[in-house]
Amino acid sequence: MSTNPTVGRKRVGLALGGGGARGMAHVGVIRALERAGIAVDCIAGTSVGSLVGAVYAAGLNGDQVLEMALQMRWLDILRPVWPRQGFISFARLESFFARVTGDPTFADLKIPYAAVTADLATGKQVVLREGRVARAVRASCSVPAIVTPVEVDGRLLIDGGVVNNLPISIVRDLGADVVIAVGLAQPPGDYPRGPLRIGMAAIEFLVLKAGDDPATADVHLPIPVWGLGTMVRTSQRHRLIALGQRIAEQSLPEIQALLD
């Protein structure tokens, strides 16, 4: 008899989308799955989804990921720089991740994982699966024009959200039978007023269209948040974590039915 616990059951994969501080909702989703006894066999993440996914793939459990999320502050992960390629650097994010996880390579991870980035010269999707995970996470989170791009293997890489903000297809490539996709963008739901809100609506549309079609996931968990504040304010972390956990818990019967 095989001792491999994955033999004879469907492989579960997580596709974690980008969305700045909204990524706190990913923490809630992971906690809900863990509490339900649903093992995650592979993960692909974009932008903040790459950060949360990589921390979990490195071996931290749901409670430890939660502790990291509650402690992390913007000044822990960024610093202003002379604006040649961006206004801030995520070098501190790279160091922060390495410190929290022990600076693993992809080969060291407990769960197969991929980080989605984009090549600044060509605009093509670049999926990172080798080398230092901390560097890959930093590249995947580097919002163009705001955060400096990151050199990896001779290429300048930027936030993967510009090419694939919900990497469902990447999770399929990792071997998932059941893909759970967590999206962090949604339309405003009404006609926004004022230039800032209209501009924010346009950003939401771009983020939605940049990802794989949510219908290609087996389970899509759209997190119902909207507005610039939810992308940048870490003060909402408790609400976002609870929201992600609640949305995932509501979908547990659907997920369990697919696994059975």
Coordinates of C-alpha atoms in Angstrom, one line a residue:
M1 CA 0.0 0.0 0.0
S2 CA 1.3 3.5 -0.9
T3 CA 2.1 5.8 2.0
N4 CA 1.8 8.9 -0.2
P5 CA -1.3 10.8 1.1
T6 CA -2.0 12.4 -2.3
V7 CA -2.4 9.0 -4.0
G8 CA -6.1 8.2 -4.7
R9 CA -7.4 11.8 -4.1
K10 CA -7.8 14.8 -6.3
R11 CA -5.0 17.4 -6.1
V12 CA -6.2 20.8 -4.9
G13 CA -4.6 24.0 -6.3
L14 CA -4.9 27.6 -5.2
A15 CA -4.8 30.5 -7.7
L16 CA -4.2 33.7 -5.6
G17 CA -4.9 37.0 -7.4
G18 CA -3.3 40.4 -6.9
G19 CA -4.8 43.4 -5.2
G20 CA -2.5 45.1 -2.7
A21 CA -3.7 45.1 0.9
R22 CA -6.7 43.1 -0.2
G23 CA -4.4 40.1 -0.2
M24 CA -5.2 39.8 3.5
A25 CA -8.3 38.0 2.3
H26 CA -6.1 35.2 1.0
V27 CA -5.0 34.5 4.6
G28 CA -8.6 34.0 5.6
V29 CA -9.2 31.6 2.7
I30 CA -6.1 29.5 3.7
R31 CA -7.3 29.3 7.3
A32 CA -10.8 28.2 6.2
L33 CA -9.4 25.4 4.0
E34 CA -6.9 24.3 6.7
R35 CA -9.6 24.2 9.4
A36 CA -11.8 22.1 7.1
G37 CA -8.9 19.6 6.6
I38 CA -8.5 20.4 2.8
A39 CA -4.9 20.0 1.9
V40 CA -3.4 22.3 -0.8
D41 CA -1.2 20.5 -3.2
C42 CA 0.0 23.4 -5.4
I43 CA -0.2 27.2 -5.5
A44 CA 0.3 30.0 -8.1
G45 CA 0.2 33.6 -7.1
T46 CA 0.3 37.0 -8.7
S47 CA 1.5 40.2 -6.8
V48 CA 0.2 40.0 -3.2
G49 CA -1.1 36.5 -4.0
S50 CA 2.5 35.5 -4.8
L51 CA 3.6 36.7 -1.3
V52 CA 0.8 34.9 0.7
G53 CA 1.1 31.8 -1.5
A54 CA 4.8 31.6 -1.1
V55 CA 4.7 32.0 2.7
Y56 CA 2.2 29.1 2.9
A57 CA 4.2 27.0 0.4
A58 CA 7.3 27.5 2.5
G59 CA 5.7 25.6 5.3
L60 CA 4.0 28.2 7.6
N61 CA 0.6 27.0 8.8
G62 CA -2.5 29.1 8.7
D63 CA -2.0 30.6 12.1
Q64 CA 1.6 31.5 11.3
V65 CA 0.5 33.2 8.1
L66 CA -2.1 35.1 10.0
E67 CA 0.5 36.2 12.6
M68 CA 2.7 37.5 9.8
A69 CA -0.1 39.3 8.1
L70 CA -1.1 41.1 11.4
Q71 CA 2.4 42.2 12.1
M72 CA 3.5 43.4 8.7
R73 CA 3.6 47.1 8.0
W74 CA 4.3 49.0 4.8
L75 CA 7.6 50.3 6.2
D76 CA 8.6 46.6 6.7
I77 CA 8.6 46.0 3.0
L78 CA 9.3 49.3 1.1
R79 CA 11.6 52.3 1.1
P80 CA 11.5 55.4 -1.1
V81 CA 14.2 55.7 -3.8
W82 CA 15.3 58.2 -6.4
P83 CA 12.6 58.0 -9.1
R84 CA 14.6 56.6 -12.0
Q85 CA 12.6 53.3 -12.4
G86 CA 10.0 53.8 -9.7
F87 CA 9.3 55.8 -6.5
I88 CA 9.8 52.9 -4.0
S89 CA 11.8 49.7 -3.8
F90 CA 10.6 46.4 -2.5
A91 CA 14.1 45.3 -1.5
R92 CA 12.8 45.2 2.1
L93 CA 10.0 42.9 1.0
E94 CA 12.6 40.5 -0.3
S95 CA 14.5 40.6 3.0
F96 CA 11.3 40.4 5.0
F97 CA 10.2 37.3 3.2
A98 CA 13.6 35.7 3.5
R99 CA 13.7 36.4 7.3
V100 CA 10.2 34.9 7.9
T101 CA 10.6 31.8 5.8
G102 CA 14.3 31.0 6.0
D103 CA 15.1 32.2 2.5
P104 CA 14.1 29.0 0.6
T105 CA 14.7 28.2 -3.0
F106 CA 11.7 26.8 -5.0
A107 CA 13.2 23.3 -4.6
D108 CA 13.0 23.8 -0.8
L109 CA 9.3 24.5 -0.7
K110 CA 6.9 22.2 1.0
I111 CA 4.2 22.8 -1.6
P112 CA 4.9 23.2 -5.4
Y113 CA 4.5 26.9 -6.2
A114 CA 4.9 29.4 -9.0
A115 CA 5.1 33.2 -9.0
V116 CA 3.7 35.2 -12.0
T117 CA 5.6 38.2 -13.3
A118 CA 5.8 40.1 -16.6
D119 CA 8.8 41.0 -18.8
L120 CA 9.1 44.8 -18.9
A121 CA 10.6 44.7 -22.4
T122 CA 8.1 42.4 -24.1
G123 CA 5.0 42.4 -21.8
K124 CA 5.0 38.6 -21.9
Q125 CA 4.1 36.5 -18.9
V126 CA 7.1 35.1 -17.0
V127 CA 6.4 32.3 -14.6
L128 CA 9.1 31.8 -12.0
R129 CA 9.7 28.3 -10.6
E130 CA 13.5 28.3 -9.9
G131 CA 16.0 30.1 -7.7
R132 CA 15.3 32.2 -4.6
V133 CA 11.6 32.5 -3.8
A134 CA 12.2 35.9 -2.1
R135 CA 13.4 37.4 -5.3
A136 CA 10.5 35.9 -7.3
V137 CA 8.0 37.3 -4.8
R138 CA 9.6 40.7 -5.0
A139 CA 9.4 40.7 -8.8
S140 CA 5.7 39.6 -8.8
C141 CA 4.8 42.4 -6.5
S142 CA 6.6 45.2 -8.3
V143 CA 3.8 47.5 -9.6
P144 CA 5.2 49.2 -12.7
A145 CA 6.0 53.0 -12.5
I146 CA 5.5 52.9 -8.7
V147 CA 7.9 50.1 -7.6
T148 CA 11.3 49.5 -9.2
P149 CA 11.5 46.5 -11.5
V150 CA 13.6 43.5 -10.5
E151 CA 16.3 41.8 -12.5
V152 CA 16.0 38.0 -12.7
D153 CA 18.2 36.0 -15.1
G154 CA 19.0 39.2 -17.2
R155 CA 15.4 40.3 -17.5
L156 CA 13.6 43.2 -15.9
L157 CA 10.4 41.9 -14.3
I158 CA 7.4 43.6 -13.0
D159 CA 4.1 42.8 -11.3
G160 CA 2.4 39.8 -12.9
G161 CA -1.0 41.5 -12.6
V162 CA -0.4 43.3 -15.9
V163 CA -0.6 40.0 -17.7
N164 CA -2.3 37.5 -15.5
N165 CA -3.8 38.6 -12.3
L166 CA -5.7 35.3 -11.6
P167 CA -3.3 32.5 -12.6
I168 CA -5.7 29.6 -12.9
S169 CA -4.0 28.2 -15.9
I170 CA -0.6 28.1 -14.1
V171 CA -2.2 26.1 -11.3
R172 CA -3.5 23.6 -13.9
D173 CA 0.1 23.4 -15.2
L174 CA 1.3 22.5 -11.7
G175 CA -1.0 19.5 -11.8
A176 CA -4.1 20.6 -9.9
D177 CA -7.3 18.6 -10.5
V178 CA -9.5 21.1 -8.5
V179 CA -8.6 24.8 -8.8
I180 CA -9.8 27.2 -6.2
A181 CA -9.3 30.8 -7.5
V182 CA -9.4 33.8 -5.2
G183 CA -10.1 37.1 -7.0
L184 CA -9.5 40.5 -5.4
A185 CA -11.1 42.8 -7.9
Q186 CA -14.7 43.5 -8.9
P187 CA -16.8 46.1 -10.8
P188 CA -18.2 49.0 -8.8
G189 CA -21.7 47.8 -9.2
D190 CA -23.1 51.2 -10.0
Y191 CA -22.0 54.3 -11.9
P192 CA -19.2 56.0 -9.9
R193 CA -19.1 59.7 -9.6
G194 CA -16.0 61.9 -9.6
P195 CA -12.7 61.4 -11.5
L196 CA -11.1 59.4 -8.7
R197 CA -13.9 56.9 -8.4
I198 CA -14.2 56.6 -12.2
G199 CA -10.4 56.1 -12.5
M200 CA -10.6 53.4 -9.8
A201 CA -13.4 51.6 -11.7
A202 CA -11.2 51.6 -14.8
I203 CA -8.4 50.0 -12.7
E204 CA -10.7 47.4 -11.4
F205 CA -11.8 46.5 -15.0
L206 CA -8.2 46.3 -16.1
V207 CA -7.3 44.0 -13.2
L208 CA -10.3 41.8 -13.9
K209 CA -9.6 41.5 -17.6
A210 CA -5.8 40.8 -17.0
G211 CA -6.5 37.5 -15.3
D212 CA -7.6 34.1 -16.5
D213 CA -11.3 33.7 -16.9
P214 CA -12.7 32.9 -13.5
A215 CA -15.1 30.4 -15.1
T216 CA -12.1 28.2 -15.9
A217 CA -11.6 27.6 -12.1
D218 CA -13.5 24.8 -10.4
V219 CA -14.4 27.1 -7.6
H220 CA -14.2 30.9 -7.9
L221 CA -14.1 32.9 -4.6
P222 CA -14.6 36.6 -5.5
I223 CA -13.8 38.8 -2.6
P224 CA -16.4 41.6 -2.6
V225 CA -14.2 44.6 -2.0
W226 CA -13.9 47.8 -4.0
G227 CA -12.0 51.1 -3.9
L228 CA -8.5 52.4 -3.6
G229 CA -8.6 52.3 0.2
T230 CA -8.9 48.5 0.2
M231 CA -5.8 48.2 -1.9
V232 CA -3.5 50.4 0.3
R233 CA -4.9 50.5 3.8
T234 CA -3.6 47.8 6.1
S235 CA -5.9 49.1 8.8
Q236 CA -8.6 47.0 7.2
R237 CA -6.7 43.8 7.5
H238 CA -8.9 42.2 10.2
R239 CA -12.0 42.9 8.1
L240 CA -10.4 41.5 4.9
I241 CA -9.1 38.3 6.7
A242 CA -12.5 37.7 8.2
L243 CA -14.2 38.3 4.8
G244 CA -11.9 35.8 3.0
Q245 CA -12.5 33.2 5.6
R246 CA -16.3 33.7 5.5
I247 CA -16.4 33.5 1.7
A248 CA -14.3 30.3 1.7
E249 CA -16.4 28.7 4.4
Q250 CA -19.5 29.4 2.4
S251 CA -18.0 27.5 -0.5
L252 CA -16.8 24.5 1.5
P253 CA -19.7 22.2 0.6
E254 CA -19.1 22.9 -3.1
I255 CA -15.3 22.2 -2.7
Q256 CA -16.0 19.1 -0.7
A257 CA -18.4 17.8 -3.3
L258 CA -15.8 18.2 -6.0
L259 CA -13.2 16.3 -3.9
D260 CA -15.7 13.5 -3.1

